[in-house]
Amino acid sequence: MTDVQSAIRVPVNEDKPKLFVFVLLENFTLLSFASAVECLRIANRMAGRTAYDWRLIGESGTYVSCSAGAQFTLDGDLGDVRREDTLVVCSGIDVQSATTKKLLGWLRREARKGMMIGGLCTAAFTLAKAGLLDGKKATIHWENQDSFTEEFEEVNLTKSVFVVDGNRMTTAGGTSSIDLMLKLIADDLGEDLANAVADQLIYSSIRTDQDTQRLSVPTRIGVRHPKLSQVIQMMEGNIEEPISPSTLARDVGMSTRQLERLFRRYLNRSPKRYYMELRLQKARNLLMQTDMSVINVALACGFASPSHFSKCYRAHYDTTPYRERGSHAARLSI
């Protein structure tokens, strides 16, 4: 036993290990999954006993591949899970395709047992599709937030790194699995042991559910000008009903000409152009991640007519929204 281990007072509980059942969907994100499992493995080591155990299951019951191409052997298919176990769904890119009717039916049946169910990375989509997040707070990777908000109005989506709401857990992806697992370990075995796990991971900045997943506007765009940041935040929060440059300028206490100069100086484009790019980026996310019609995507991104939307989209992406949707569907069918 190491000095660190001997200094940790682990609550006495020599019952059976707590079991985590990981449901691996095709093209799941390896980092999110591995981060969660490594926390459990290290917790066992630091506790000096098997406090946690885990199983890997999936729809095929045999093998599943992560988005990096590595193949994992499963311990079984979508069978029964005990009420006292923790079910964790792991997904990644193309989560819509991986969320099958069979999986949704199984999740709904298992959820009736009242167990703790979590979703890593984009798996909040799967939980929401099964109706398991209705009326609850949740989070999902920032890249999928636009499409999620459009499809699941009954879910209170946040930008937190992770969310625990009752018996539901969701993470934003990437290393946020570590933050969630450290919280669960702290709840089960104490803060000291959770901190020891973080130290083993060289994880010095443990985040809570109050931390947001995306960088602040100044950090993201590399510009630390308070009024520019304020305007960009207003733009990002008003995609469906765009605000005119004159109104944006007035709301931050400057003239339209001053706002134009600010954008030219720091971002080398006009406010109108920058706003248009934000709207088109959201439109592309919705086209790629949802089944919304092109007309509804246009309206959700502040375009009054499909023709104007198509014209702007072609100018920026060198293709039409209809072709974008068609090419994405073709890639998924391969």
PDB file of C-alpha atoms in Angstrom, residues 32-331:
ATOM      1  CA  SER A  32     -15.228   9.741 -23.017  1.00  0.00           C
ATOM      2  CA  PHE A  33     -15.533   6.010 -22.374  1.00  0.00           C
ATOM      3  CA  ALA A  34     -11.893   5.430 -21.443  1.00  0.00           C
ATOM      4  CA  SER A  35     -11.886   8.418 -19.071  1.00  0.00           C
ATOM      5  CA  ALA A  36     -14.827   6.950 -17.161  1.00  0.00           C
ATOM      6  CA  VAL A  37     -13.398   3.427 -16.915  1.00  0.00           C
ATOM      7  CA  GLU A  38      -9.943   4.651 -15.900  1.00  0.00           C
ATOM      8  CA  CYS A  39     -11.444   6.592 -13.002  1.00  0.00           C
ATOM      9  CA  LEU A  40     -13.091   3.404 -11.732  1.00  0.00           C
ATOM     10  CA  ARG A  41      -9.922   1.352 -12.174  1.00  0.00           C
ATOM     11  CA  ILE A  42      -7.774   3.868 -10.318  1.00  0.00           C
ATOM     12  CA  ALA A  43     -10.398   4.217  -7.578  1.00  0.00           C
ATOM     13  CA  ASN A  44     -10.101   0.464  -6.965  1.00  0.00           C
ATOM     14  CA  ARG A  45      -6.337   0.751  -6.778  1.00  0.00           C
ATOM     15  CA  MET A  46      -6.379   3.702  -4.392  1.00  0.00           C
ATOM     16  CA  ALA A  47      -9.053   2.084  -2.222  1.00  0.00           C
ATOM     17  CA  GLY A  48      -7.051  -1.122  -1.993  1.00  0.00           C
ATOM     18  CA  ARG A  49     -10.100  -3.195  -2.919  1.00  0.00           C
ATOM     19  CA  THR A  50     -12.568  -3.752  -5.739  1.00  0.00           C
ATOM     20  CA  ALA A  51     -15.052  -0.988  -5.021  1.00  0.00           C
ATOM     21  CA  TYR A  52     -16.206  -0.906  -8.647  1.00  0.00           C
ATOM     22  CA  ASP A  53     -16.700  -3.389 -11.439  1.00  0.00           C
ATOM     23  CA  TRP A  54     -17.899  -2.879 -14.993  1.00  0.00           C
ATOM     24  CA  ARG A  55     -19.332  -4.714 -17.988  1.00  0.00           C
ATOM     25  CA  LEU A  56     -19.489  -3.762 -21.665  1.00  0.00           C
ATOM     26  CA  ILE A  57     -22.661  -4.515 -23.572  1.00  0.00           C
ATOM     27  CA  GLY A  58     -24.112  -3.537 -26.944  1.00  0.00           C
ATOM     28  CA  GLU A  59     -26.816  -4.299 -29.427  1.00  0.00           C
ATOM     29  CA  SER A  60     -24.725  -6.842 -31.354  1.00  0.00           C
ATOM     30  CA  GLY A  61     -23.539  -8.649 -28.234  1.00  0.00           C
ATOM     31  CA  THR A  62     -20.201  -9.387 -29.907  1.00  0.00           C
ATOM     32  CA  TYR A  63     -18.106  -6.435 -31.095  1.00  0.00           C
ATOM     33  CA  VAL A  64     -18.441  -2.674 -31.483  1.00  0.00           C
ATOM     34  CA  SER A  65     -16.111  -0.064 -32.964  1.00  0.00           C
ATOM     35  CA  CYS A  66     -15.305   3.355 -31.575  1.00  0.00           C
ATOM     36  CA  SER A  67     -14.997   6.428 -33.801  1.00  0.00           C
ATOM     37  CA  ALA A  68     -11.194   5.972 -33.858  1.00  0.00           C
ATOM     38  CA  GLY A  69     -11.641   2.576 -35.512  1.00  0.00           C
ATOM     39  CA  ALA A  70     -10.581   0.345 -32.606  1.00  0.00           C
ATOM     40  CA  GLN A  71     -12.836  -2.652 -32.011  1.00  0.00           C
ATOM     41  CA  PHE A  72     -14.033  -3.733 -28.572  1.00  0.00           C
ATOM     42  CA  THR A  73     -15.243  -7.156 -27.483  1.00  0.00           C
ATOM     43  CA  LEU A  74     -18.554  -6.968 -25.635  1.00  0.00           C
ATOM     44  CA  ASP A  75     -19.465  -8.974 -22.549  1.00  0.00           C
ATOM     45  CA  GLY A  76     -23.012  -9.397 -23.774  1.00  0.00           C
ATOM     46  CA  ASP A  77     -26.028  -7.966 -25.559  1.00  0.00           C
ATOM     47  CA  LEU A  78     -28.858  -5.771 -24.294  1.00  0.00           C
ATOM     48  CA  GLY A  79     -29.954  -8.027 -21.456  1.00  0.00           C
ATOM     49  CA  ASP A  80     -31.401  -7.388 -18.023  1.00  0.00           C
ATOM     50  CA  VAL A  81     -29.649  -4.934 -15.721  1.00  0.00           C
ATOM     51  CA  ARG A  82     -30.192  -4.945 -11.947  1.00  0.00           C
ATOM     52  CA  ARG A  83     -31.863  -1.970 -10.282  1.00  0.00           C
ATOM     53  CA  GLU A  84     -28.781  -1.365  -8.112  1.00  0.00           C
ATOM     54  CA  ASP A  85     -26.453  -1.156 -11.137  1.00  0.00           C
ATOM     55  CA  THR A  86     -25.536   2.059 -12.951  1.00  0.00           C
ATOM     56  CA  LEU A  87     -26.264   2.091 -16.683  1.00  0.00           C
ATOM     57  CA  VAL A  88     -24.047   4.348 -18.829  1.00  0.00           C
ATOM     58  CA  VAL A  89     -24.707   4.829 -22.548  1.00  0.00           C
ATOM     59  CA  CYS A  90     -21.634   5.818 -24.593  1.00  0.00           C
ATOM     60  CA  SER A  91     -21.970   7.314 -28.054  1.00  0.00           C
ATOM     61  CA  GLY A  92     -20.185   9.682 -30.404  1.00  0.00           C
ATOM     62  CA  ILE A  93     -20.551  10.699 -34.026  1.00  0.00           C
ATOM     63  CA  ASP A  94     -23.718   9.797 -35.960  1.00  0.00           C
ATOM     64  CA  VAL A  95     -25.570   9.093 -32.712  1.00  0.00           C
ATOM     65  CA  GLN A  96     -28.874   9.322 -34.589  1.00  0.00           C
ATOM     66  CA  SER A  97     -27.983   6.262 -36.685  1.00  0.00           C
ATOM     67  CA  ALA A  98     -26.762   4.330 -33.650  1.00  0.00           C
ATOM     68  CA  THR A  99     -29.962   5.050 -31.714  1.00  0.00           C
ATOM     69  CA  THR A 100     -32.089   2.179 -32.991  1.00  0.00           C
ATOM     70  CA  LYS A 101     -35.686   1.251 -32.137  1.00  0.00           C
ATOM     71  CA  LYS A 102     -34.429  -1.879 -30.381  1.00  0.00           C
ATOM     72  CA  LEU A 103     -32.088   0.171 -28.192  1.00  0.00           C
ATOM     73  CA  LEU A 104     -34.792   2.717 -27.339  1.00  0.00           C
ATOM     74  CA  GLY A 105     -37.269   0.011 -26.374  1.00  0.00           C
ATOM     75  CA  TRP A 106     -34.693  -1.699 -24.166  1.00  0.00           C
ATOM     76  CA  LEU A 107     -33.731   1.568 -22.450  1.00  0.00           C
ATOM     77  CA  ARG A 108     -37.371   2.360 -21.670  1.00  0.00           C
ATOM     78  CA  ARG A 109     -37.907  -1.089 -20.168  1.00  0.00           C
ATOM     79  CA  GLU A 110     -34.778  -0.922 -18.031  1.00  0.00           C
ATOM     80  CA  ALA A 111     -35.541   2.645 -16.914  1.00  0.00           C
ATOM     81  CA  ARG A 112     -38.789   1.446 -15.320  1.00  0.00           C
ATOM     82  CA  LYS A 113     -36.647  -0.269 -12.670  1.00  0.00           C
ATOM     83  CA  GLY A 114     -35.631   3.167 -11.388  1.00  0.00           C
ATOM     84  CA  MET A 115     -31.883   2.689 -11.801  1.00  0.00           C
ATOM     85  CA  MET A 116     -29.308   5.430 -12.336  1.00  0.00           C
ATOM     86  CA  ILE A 117     -28.819   5.970 -16.086  1.00  0.00           C
ATOM     87  CA  GLY A 118     -26.167   8.185 -17.675  1.00  0.00           C
ATOM     88  CA  GLY A 119     -25.174   9.318 -21.129  1.00  0.00           C
ATOM     89  CA  LEU A 120     -21.611  10.227 -22.121  1.00  0.00           C
ATOM     90  CA  CYS A 121     -20.804  12.679 -24.925  1.00  0.00           C
ATOM     91  CA  THR A 122     -23.712  12.659 -27.426  1.00  0.00           C
ATOM     92  CA  ALA A 123     -25.646   9.910 -25.621  1.00  0.00           C
ATOM     93  CA  ALA A 124     -27.954  12.535 -24.122  1.00  0.00           C
ATOM     94  CA  PHE A 125     -29.619  12.366 -27.545  1.00  0.00           C
ATOM     95  CA  THR A 126     -30.308   8.659 -27.053  1.00  0.00           C
ATOM     96  CA  LEU A 127     -31.684   9.165 -23.537  1.00  0.00           C
ATOM     97  CA  ALA A 128     -33.861  12.054 -24.712  1.00  0.00           C
ATOM     98  CA  LYS A 129     -35.132  10.046 -27.695  1.00  0.00           C
ATOM     99  CA  ALA A 130     -36.196   7.340 -25.231  1.00  0.00           C
ATOM    100  CA  GLY A 131     -38.036   9.970 -23.185  1.00  0.00           C
ATOM    101  CA  LEU A 132     -35.732   9.493 -20.194  1.00  0.00           C
ATOM    102  CA  LEU A 133     -34.785  13.180 -19.907  1.00  0.00           C
ATOM    103  CA  ASP A 134     -38.265  14.710 -20.099  1.00  0.00           C
ATOM    104  CA  GLY A 135     -38.551  17.510 -17.546  1.00  0.00           C
ATOM    105  CA  LYS A 136     -34.923  17.093 -16.481  1.00  0.00           C
ATOM    106  CA  LYS A 137     -31.743  19.132 -16.803  1.00  0.00           C
ATOM    107  CA  ALA A 138     -29.137  17.708 -19.161  1.00  0.00           C
ATOM    108  CA  THR A 139     -26.091  18.577 -21.223  1.00  0.00           C
ATOM    109  CA  ILE A 140     -24.564  17.411 -24.497  1.00  0.00           C
ATOM    110  CA  HIS A 141     -21.477  18.232 -26.538  1.00  0.00           C
ATOM    111  CA  TRP A 142     -21.622  21.877 -27.669  1.00  0.00           C
ATOM    112  CA  GLU A 143     -21.547  20.837 -31.332  1.00  0.00           C
ATOM    113  CA  ASN A 144     -24.891  19.040 -30.869  1.00  0.00           C
ATOM    114  CA  GLN A 145     -26.651  21.664 -28.746  1.00  0.00           C
ATOM    115  CA  ASP A 146     -28.460  23.399 -31.613  1.00  0.00           C
ATOM    116  CA  SER A 147     -30.026  20.238 -32.987  1.00  0.00           C
ATOM    117  CA  PHE A 148     -30.835  18.903 -29.516  1.00  0.00           C
ATOM    118  CA  THR A 149     -32.667  22.096 -28.536  1.00  0.00           C
ATOM    119  CA  GLU A 150     -34.764  21.980 -31.693  1.00  0.00           C
ATOM    120  CA  GLU A 151     -35.785  18.341 -31.218  1.00  0.00           C
ATOM    121  CA  PHE A 152     -36.222  18.036 -27.453  1.00  0.00           C
ATOM    122  CA  GLU A 153     -38.021  21.087 -26.127  1.00  0.00           C
ATOM    123  CA  GLU A 154     -39.122  19.178 -23.019  1.00  0.00           C
ATOM    124  CA  VAL A 155     -35.507  18.818 -21.827  1.00  0.00           C
ATOM    125  CA  ASN A 156     -33.849  21.667 -19.920  1.00  0.00           C
ATOM    126  CA  LEU A 157     -30.559  21.718 -21.816  1.00  0.00           C
ATOM    127  CA  THR A 158     -27.602  23.441 -20.148  1.00  0.00           C
ATOM    128  CA  LYS A 159     -24.038  24.151 -21.207  1.00  0.00           C
ATOM    129  CA  SER A 160     -22.590  22.507 -18.102  1.00  0.00           C
ATOM    130  CA  VAL A 161     -19.663  20.101 -18.259  1.00  0.00           C
ATOM    131  CA  PHE A 162     -21.881  17.463 -16.682  1.00  0.00           C
ATOM    132  CA  VAL A 163     -25.328  17.294 -15.095  1.00  0.00           C
ATOM    133  CA  VAL A 164     -26.776  14.974 -12.450  1.00  0.00           C
ATOM    134  CA  ASP A 165     -30.540  15.387 -12.107  1.00  0.00           C
ATOM    135  CA  GLY A 166     -32.104  12.747  -9.913  1.00  0.00           C
ATOM    136  CA  ASN A 167     -31.343   9.348 -11.423  1.00  0.00           C
ATOM    137  CA  ARG A 168     -30.141  10.769 -14.745  1.00  0.00           C
ATOM    138  CA  MET A 169     -26.600  11.841 -15.648  1.00  0.00           C
ATOM    139  CA  THR A 170     -25.242  13.440 -18.820  1.00  0.00           C
ATOM    140  CA  THR A 171     -21.845  14.766 -19.851  1.00  0.00           C
ATOM    141  CA  ALA A 172     -20.605  17.104 -22.554  1.00  0.00           C
ATOM    142  CA  GLY A 173     -18.039  14.627 -23.892  1.00  0.00           C
ATOM    143  CA  GLY A 174     -14.254  14.536 -23.887  1.00  0.00           C
ATOM    144  CA  THR A 175     -12.693  14.699 -20.430  1.00  0.00           C
ATOM    145  CA  SER A 176     -15.990  15.695 -18.790  1.00  0.00           C
ATOM    146  CA  SER A 177     -16.425  11.975 -18.018  1.00  0.00           C
ATOM    147  CA  ILE A 178     -13.599  12.380 -15.520  1.00  0.00           C
ATOM    148  CA  ASP A 179     -15.403  15.178 -13.707  1.00  0.00           C
ATOM    149  CA  LEU A 180     -18.610  13.175 -13.460  1.00  0.00           C
ATOM    150  CA  MET A 181     -16.857  10.022 -12.243  1.00  0.00           C
ATOM    151  CA  LEU A 182     -14.841  11.952  -9.653  1.00  0.00           C
ATOM    152  CA  LYS A 183     -18.106  13.295  -8.252  1.00  0.00           C
ATOM    153  CA  LEU A 184     -19.599   9.794  -8.078  1.00  0.00           C
ATOM    154  CA  ILE A 185     -16.443   8.425  -6.451  1.00  0.00           C
ATOM    155  CA  ALA A 186     -16.462  11.260  -3.918  1.00  0.00           C
ATOM    156  CA  ASP A 187     -20.103  10.496  -3.093  1.00  0.00           C
ATOM    157  CA  ASP A 188     -19.337   6.781  -2.652  1.00  0.00           C
ATOM    158  CA  LEU A 189     -15.862   6.727  -1.125  1.00  0.00           C
ATOM    159  CA  GLY A 190     -15.114  10.264   0.031  1.00  0.00           C
ATOM    160  CA  GLU A 191     -13.439  13.418  -1.258  1.00  0.00           C
ATOM    161  CA  ASP A 192      -9.936  12.278  -0.282  1.00  0.00           C
ATOM    162  CA  LEU A 193     -10.091   9.200  -2.456  1.00  0.00           C
ATOM    163  CA  ALA A 194     -11.591  11.133  -5.362  1.00  0.00           C
ATOM    164  CA  ASN A 195      -8.768  13.662  -5.098  1.00  0.00           C
ATOM    165  CA  ALA A 196      -6.242  10.822  -5.071  1.00  0.00           C
ATOM    166  CA  VAL A 197      -7.766   9.487  -8.312  1.00  0.00           C
ATOM    167  CA  ALA A 198      -7.474  12.966  -9.842  1.00  0.00           C
ATOM    168  CA  ASP A 199      -3.819  13.140  -8.778  1.00  0.00           C
ATOM    169  CA  GLN A 200      -3.113   9.785 -10.448  1.00  0.00           C
ATOM    170  CA  LEU A 201      -4.669  11.147 -13.640  1.00  0.00           C
ATOM    171  CA  ILE A 202      -2.582  14.349 -13.386  1.00  0.00           C
ATOM    172  CA  TYR A 203      -5.962  16.080 -13.413  1.00  0.00           C
ATOM    173  CA  SER A 204      -5.396  19.273 -11.486  1.00  0.00           C
ATOM    174  CA  SER A 205      -8.527  21.285 -12.333  1.00  0.00           C
ATOM    175  CA  ILE A 206     -11.561  19.271 -11.288  1.00  0.00           C
ATOM    176  CA  ARG A 207     -14.735  20.825 -12.678  1.00  0.00           C
ATOM    177  CA  THR A 208     -18.203  20.807 -11.172  1.00  0.00           C
ATOM    178  CA  ASP A 209     -21.670  20.907 -12.697  1.00  0.00           C
ATOM    179  CA  GLN A 210     -21.446  24.705 -12.428  1.00  0.00           C
ATOM    180  CA  ASP A 211     -18.636  24.859 -15.004  1.00  0.00           C
ATOM    181  CA  THR A 212     -19.533  25.400 -18.654  1.00  0.00           C
ATOM    182  CA  GLN A 213     -18.077  23.321 -21.479  1.00  0.00           C
ATOM    183  CA  ARG A 214     -17.168  25.979 -24.020  1.00  0.00           C
ATOM    184  CA  LEU A 215     -14.530  28.639 -23.717  1.00  0.00           C
ATOM    185  CA  SER A 216     -15.616  32.185 -23.067  1.00  0.00           C
ATOM    186  CA  VAL A 217     -16.133  34.397 -26.108  1.00  0.00           C
ATOM    187  CA  PRO A 218     -12.862  36.349 -25.584  1.00  0.00           C
ATOM    188  CA  THR A 219     -10.848  33.145 -25.283  1.00  0.00           C
ATOM    189  CA  ARG A 220     -12.601  31.484 -28.215  1.00  0.00           C
ATOM    190  CA  ILE A 221     -12.106  34.333 -30.679  1.00  0.00           C
ATOM    191  CA  GLY A 222      -8.767  35.452 -29.252  1.00  0.00           C
ATOM    192  CA  VAL A 223      -9.999  38.984 -28.614  1.00  0.00           C
ATOM    193  CA  ARG A 224     -10.390  40.595 -25.211  1.00  0.00           C
ATOM    194  CA  HIS A 225     -12.605  43.554 -25.957  1.00  0.00           C
ATOM    195  CA  PRO A 226     -15.613  43.646 -23.589  1.00  0.00           C
ATOM    196  CA  LYS A 227     -18.059  45.331 -25.969  1.00  0.00           C
ATOM    197  CA  LEU A 228     -17.144  43.072 -28.871  1.00  0.00           C
ATOM    198  CA  SER A 229     -17.630  40.024 -26.639  1.00  0.00           C
ATOM    199  CA  GLN A 230     -20.979  41.364 -25.487  1.00  0.00           C
ATOM    200  CA  VAL A 231     -22.195  41.861 -29.061  1.00  0.00           C
ATOM    201  CA  ILE A 232     -21.105  38.359 -30.103  1.00  0.00           C
ATOM    202  CA  GLN A 233     -22.925  36.851 -27.122  1.00  0.00           C
ATOM    203  CA  MET A 234     -26.067  38.719 -28.188  1.00  0.00           C
ATOM    204  CA  MET A 235     -25.668  37.400 -31.730  1.00  0.00           C
ATOM    205  CA  GLU A 236     -25.226  33.806 -30.535  1.00  0.00           C
ATOM    206  CA  GLY A 237     -28.325  34.109 -28.364  1.00  0.00           C
ATOM    207  CA  ASN A 238     -30.516  35.510 -31.140  1.00  0.00           C
ATOM    208  CA  ILE A 239     -30.112  33.295 -34.198  1.00  0.00           C
ATOM    209  CA  GLU A 240     -33.773  32.705 -35.001  1.00  0.00           C
ATOM    210  CA  GLU A 241     -34.620  36.412 -34.835  1.00  0.00           C
ATOM    211  CA  PRO A 242     -31.450  38.323 -35.796  1.00  0.00           C
ATOM    212  CA  ILE A 243     -30.855  41.748 -34.281  1.00  0.00           C
ATOM    213  CA  SER A 244     -29.879  44.616 -36.577  1.00  0.00           C
ATOM    214  CA  PRO A 245     -26.322  46.049 -36.315  1.00  0.00           C
ATOM    215  CA  SER A 246     -27.759  49.406 -35.281  1.00  0.00           C
ATOM    216  CA  THR A 247     -29.650  47.828 -32.366  1.00  0.00           C
ATOM    217  CA  LEU A 248     -26.607  45.805 -31.321  1.00  0.00           C
ATOM    218  CA  ALA A 249     -24.477  48.939 -31.357  1.00  0.00           C
ATOM    219  CA  ARG A 250     -27.022  50.917 -29.366  1.00  0.00           C
ATOM    220  CA  ASP A 251     -27.356  48.172 -26.740  1.00  0.00           C
ATOM    221  CA  VAL A 252     -23.625  48.288 -25.975  1.00  0.00           C
ATOM    222  CA  GLY A 253     -23.429  52.073 -26.062  1.00  0.00           C
ATOM    223  CA  MET A 254     -21.710  52.804 -29.366  1.00  0.00           C
ATOM    224  CA  SER A 255     -22.544  53.962 -32.863  1.00  0.00           C
ATOM    225  CA  THR A 256     -23.061  51.596 -35.790  1.00  0.00           C
ATOM    226  CA  ARG A 257     -19.901  52.971 -37.396  1.00  0.00           C
ATOM    227  CA  GLN A 258     -17.884  52.245 -34.251  1.00  0.00           C
ATOM    228  CA  LEU A 259     -19.232  48.702 -34.212  1.00  0.00           C
ATOM    229  CA  GLU A 260     -18.247  48.253 -37.860  1.00  0.00           C
ATOM    230  CA  ARG A 261     -14.701  49.430 -37.115  1.00  0.00           C
ATOM    231  CA  LEU A 262     -14.481  47.103 -34.114  1.00  0.00           C
ATOM    232  CA  PHE A 263     -15.396  44.042 -36.156  1.00  0.00           C
ATOM    233  CA  ARG A 264     -13.093  45.050 -39.033  1.00  0.00           C
ATOM    234  CA  ARG A 265     -10.182  45.583 -36.680  1.00  0.00           C
ATOM    235  CA  TYR A 266     -10.461  42.382 -34.647  1.00  0.00           C
ATOM    236  CA  LEU A 267     -12.302  39.924 -36.908  1.00  0.00           C
ATOM    237  CA  ASN A 268     -11.629  41.280 -40.411  1.00  0.00           C
ATOM    238  CA  ARG A 269     -15.295  41.187 -41.354  1.00  0.00           C
ATOM    239  CA  SER A 270     -18.411  43.261 -40.886  1.00  0.00           C
ATOM    240  CA  PRO A 271     -20.889  42.576 -38.057  1.00  0.00           C
ATOM    241  CA  LYS A 272     -23.439  41.557 -40.682  1.00  0.00           C
ATOM    242  CA  ARG A 273     -21.021  39.056 -42.228  1.00  0.00           C
ATOM    243  CA  TYR A 274     -20.036  37.584 -38.855  1.00  0.00           C
ATOM    244  CA  TYR A 275     -23.687  37.235 -37.837  1.00  0.00           C
ATOM    245  CA  MET A 276     -24.493  35.529 -41.141  1.00  0.00           C
ATOM    246  CA  GLU A 277     -21.664  33.012 -40.588  1.00  0.00           C
ATOM    247  CA  LEU A 278     -23.029  32.166 -37.122  1.00  0.00           C
ATOM    248  CA  ARG A 279     -26.482  31.559 -38.564  1.00  0.00           C
ATOM    249  CA  LEU A 280     -25.165  29.448 -41.425  1.00  0.00           C
ATOM    250  CA  GLN A 281     -23.059  27.355 -39.028  1.00  0.00           C
ATOM    251  CA  LYS A 282     -26.149  26.596 -36.961  1.00  0.00           C
ATOM    252  CA  ALA A 283     -28.053  25.788 -40.157  1.00  0.00           C
ATOM    253  CA  ARG A 284     -25.365  23.330 -41.205  1.00  0.00           C
ATOM    254  CA  ASN A 285     -25.482  21.641 -37.779  1.00  0.00           C
ATOM    255  CA  LEU A 286     -29.244  21.244 -38.071  1.00  0.00           C
ATOM    256  CA  LEU A 287     -29.016  19.866 -41.613  1.00  0.00           C
ATOM    257  CA  MET A 288     -26.371  17.337 -40.594  1.00  0.00           C
ATOM    258  CA  GLN A 289     -27.803  16.299 -37.215  1.00  0.00           C
ATOM    259  CA  THR A 290     -31.598  16.443 -37.527  1.00  0.00           C
ATOM    260  CA  ASP A 291     -34.431  15.445 -39.836  1.00  0.00           C
ATOM    261  CA  MET A 292     -35.808  18.996 -39.924  1.00  0.00           C
ATOM    262  CA  SER A 293     -36.970  20.125 -43.338  1.00  0.00           C
ATOM    263  CA  VAL A 294     -34.834  22.681 -45.139  1.00  0.00           C
ATOM    264  CA  ILE A 295     -37.643  25.225 -44.764  1.00  0.00           C
ATOM    265  CA  ASN A 296     -37.776  24.738 -40.996  1.00  0.00           C
ATOM    266  CA  VAL A 297     -33.980  24.955 -40.762  1.00  0.00           C
ATOM    267  CA  ALA A 298     -34.125  28.243 -42.649  1.00  0.00           C
ATOM    268  CA  LEU A 299     -36.742  29.647 -40.263  1.00  0.00           C
ATOM    269  CA  ALA A 300     -34.833  28.426 -37.191  1.00  0.00           C
ATOM    270  CA  CYS A 301     -31.769  30.331 -38.393  1.00  0.00           C
ATOM    271  CA  GLY A 302     -33.504  33.616 -39.147  1.00  0.00           C
ATOM    272  CA  PHE A 303     -34.033  33.344 -42.917  1.00  0.00           C
ATOM    273  CA  ALA A 304     -37.373  34.652 -44.152  1.00  0.00           C
ATOM    274  CA  SER A 305     -37.460  32.480 -47.284  1.00  0.00           C
ATOM    275  CA  PRO A 306     -35.911  29.181 -48.467  1.00  0.00           C
ATOM    276  CA  SER A 307     -34.575  30.876 -51.589  1.00  0.00           C
ATOM    277  CA  HIS A 308     -32.626  33.483 -49.619  1.00  0.00           C
ATOM    278  CA  PHE A 309     -31.349  30.764 -47.297  1.00  0.00           C
ATOM    279  CA  SER A 310     -30.215  28.636 -50.236  1.00  0.00           C
ATOM    280  CA  LYS A 311     -28.477  31.586 -51.882  1.00  0.00           C
ATOM    281  CA  CYS A 312     -26.564  32.497 -48.705  1.00  0.00           C
ATOM    282  CA  TYR A 313     -25.718  28.854 -47.975  1.00  0.00           C
ATOM    283  CA  ARG A 314     -24.328  28.283 -51.464  1.00  0.00           C
ATOM    284  CA  ALA A 315     -22.222  31.444 -51.277  1.00  0.00           C
ATOM    285  CA  HIS A 316     -20.649  30.306 -47.999  1.00  0.00           C
ATOM    286  CA  TYR A 317     -20.384  26.502 -48.381  1.00  0.00           C
ATOM    287  CA  ASP A 318     -20.335  26.183 -52.181  1.00  0.00           C
ATOM    288  CA  THR A 319     -23.310  23.807 -52.120  1.00  0.00           C
ATOM    289  CA  THR A 320     -27.041  24.069 -51.513  1.00  0.00           C
ATOM    290  CA  PRO A 321     -28.798  23.022 -48.294  1.00  0.00           C
ATOM    291  CA  TYR A 322     -30.616  20.277 -50.217  1.00  0.00           C
ATOM    292  CA  ARG A 323     -27.370  18.817 -51.569  1.00  0.00           C
ATOM    293  CA  GLU A 324     -25.769  19.069 -48.131  1.00  0.00           C
ATOM    294  CA  ARG A 325     -28.623  17.080 -46.625  1.00  0.00           C
ATOM    295  CA  GLY A 326     -28.490  14.551 -49.460  1.00  0.00           C
ATOM    296  CA  SER A 327     -24.721  14.024 -49.280  1.00  0.00           C
ATOM    297  CA  HIS A 328     -24.880  13.541 -45.510  1.00  0.00           C
ATOM    298  CA  ALA A 329     -27.646  10.949 -45.850  1.00  0.00           C
ATOM    299  CA  ALA A 330     -25.582   9.144 -48.490  1.00  0.00           C
ATOM    300  CA  ARG A 331     -22.535   9.012 -46.190  1.00  0.00           C
TER     301      ARG A 331
END
